[in-house]
């Protein structure tokens, strides 16, 4: 946690004792609203989604300064953000989420959005799970833009049909289907060999092979017994199998290029969050016809990832006006529909009409409600909801080291316990 401590200390010093600036509702603009927006949405579907926000902002007279940092999963952007804050030059709006929002708020870096939240009744339209992510000390310090689900299989039905298979509903079926595909010379699993992607697959295996209670104990509670258990050894056994289902060119591949392999029928399946659906949508492909979405095998689990924009304390009326306008636009019902149709996610607001959303989105909406009611709604570790910073880094380092070596499951499990202990 050393880096986080340095960041907090320096950020506090740089930002001084600045109390959270109240980002007021977009009153009649005294200044032309302006916003520099730091994000990492650069793939096909992502870019269309962020373009929708840019256009809505400009339509209201806003000047948008785009600050994209390519790199799925956001680790590259996080480094840029830290550098910008430490240089005393934070962007006005930044796509961050989960514990990172809490850490930046604790460092006094974020403005509070209560005025716009009250004007738009956020307490009424946001699920409690989402409120807990974007509030710090009871104040709204970020505006949520969506709910992504992580535990999805994206499958090409024509490729599966070549071996007479359907989308697997258990991990045993997954392995049987993958072995049949491999025997037929077909790539079972399209995968990008980047640490955050390895961690994405890992957490769906923890959820399904370990079970939901195990996921809670190991990845959320950081229970050392669970982390070092035989169940974790079994999870790494399955990860070893998954390694055998990817093609030789997987190292370093971007996630959306893996999605394209499924689209083109070069591979049968991808395990990825539903930002992958944004790629299918951008290619004009239909769920249920051109591709199939199915939750990865688990007992009613749902791995939640939610993107938000946090408004950093910046000076200048134009910037403060821009932040208020962005916050107002992002949670507007029309924008919530437009953005999430492009992004592959579902609205953060619960009152957006479902009419335009496809079967995959409807499944996500329904599954999220039943998971919340059944206590099986889990925050994603790989995507910085359940964990962030050094602890998430410790998980990812061990998982990717295991995936890219012949490390045994027992050794990986032992390394995981040691690394998490060190990171706490
Ligand atoms: C996630 C993010 C998604 C998507 C994905 C791939 O962490 O929440 O919105 O961008 O990374 O980059």
mmCIF file of C-alpha atoms in Angstrom, residues 199 202-207 212-223 226-227 232 235 303 378-382 385-388 391 395 416 420:
data_model
loop_
_atom_site.group_PDB
_atom_site.id
_atom_site.type_symbol
_atom_site.label_atom_id
_atom_site.label_comp_id
_atom_site.label_asym_id
_atom_site.label_seq_id
_atom_site.Cartn_x
_atom_site.Cartn_y
_atom_site.Cartn_z
ATOM 1 C CA UNK A 199 -7.904 -11.828 -13.836
ATOM 2 C CA UNK A 202 -9.954 -16.059 -13.004
ATOM 3 C CA UNK A 203 -12.734 -14.379 -11.085
ATOM 4 C CA UNK A 204 -15.439 -16.110 -13.126
ATOM 5 C CA UNK A 205 -13.731 -19.422 -12.303
ATOM 6 C CA UNK A 206 -13.596 -18.508 -8.602
ATOM 7 C CA UNK A 207 -17.336 -17.712 -8.758
ATOM 8 C CA UNK A 212 -20.313 -17.730 -4.464
ATOM 9 C CA UNK A 213 -19.585 -17.992 -0.732
ATOM 10 C CA UNK A 214 -15.983 -18.851 -1.597
ATOM 11 C CA UNK A 215 -15.797 -15.795 -3.882
ATOM 12 C CA UNK A 216 -17.020 -13.613 -1.017
ATOM 13 C CA UNK A 217 -14.520 -15.113 1.466
ATOM 14 C CA UNK A 218 -11.487 -15.191 -0.818
ATOM 15 C CA UNK A 219 -11.793 -12.153 -3.087
ATOM 16 C CA UNK A 220 -13.892 -9.784 -0.987
ATOM 17 C CA UNK A 221 -13.153 -10.641 2.659
ATOM 18 C CA UNK A 222 -9.541 -11.701 1.903
ATOM 19 C CA UNK A 223 -10.007 -14.618 4.300
ATOM 20 C CA UNK A 226 -10.066 -19.439 1.855
ATOM 21 C CA UNK A 227 -7.195 -17.910 -0.127
ATOM 22 C CA UNK A 232 -8.297 -22.243 -4.475
ATOM 23 C CA UNK A 235 -9.571 -22.876 -9.145
ATOM 24 C CA UNK A 303 -20.062 -10.075 -10.990
ATOM 25 C CA UNK A 378 -20.596 -9.724 -6.042
ATOM 26 C CA UNK A 379 -18.277 -6.841 -6.859
ATOM 27 C CA UNK A 380 -15.669 -7.595 -9.516
ATOM 28 C CA UNK A 381 -12.090 -7.784 -8.188
ATOM 29 C CA UNK A 382 -10.506 -7.638 -11.665
ATOM 30 C CA UNK A 385 -15.127 -2.880 -7.445
ATOM 31 C CA UNK A 386 -14.355 -5.427 -4.720
ATOM 32 C CA UNK A 387 -10.654 -4.560 -4.599
ATOM 33 C CA UNK A 388 -8.288 -1.955 -6.050
ATOM 34 C CA UNK A 391 -4.451 -5.914 -3.271
ATOM 35 C CA UNK A 395 -4.251 -11.053 -7.219
ATOM 36 C CA UNK A 416 -1.431 -15.843 -3.499
ATOM 37 C CA UNK A 420 -2.116 -10.704 -0.426
#
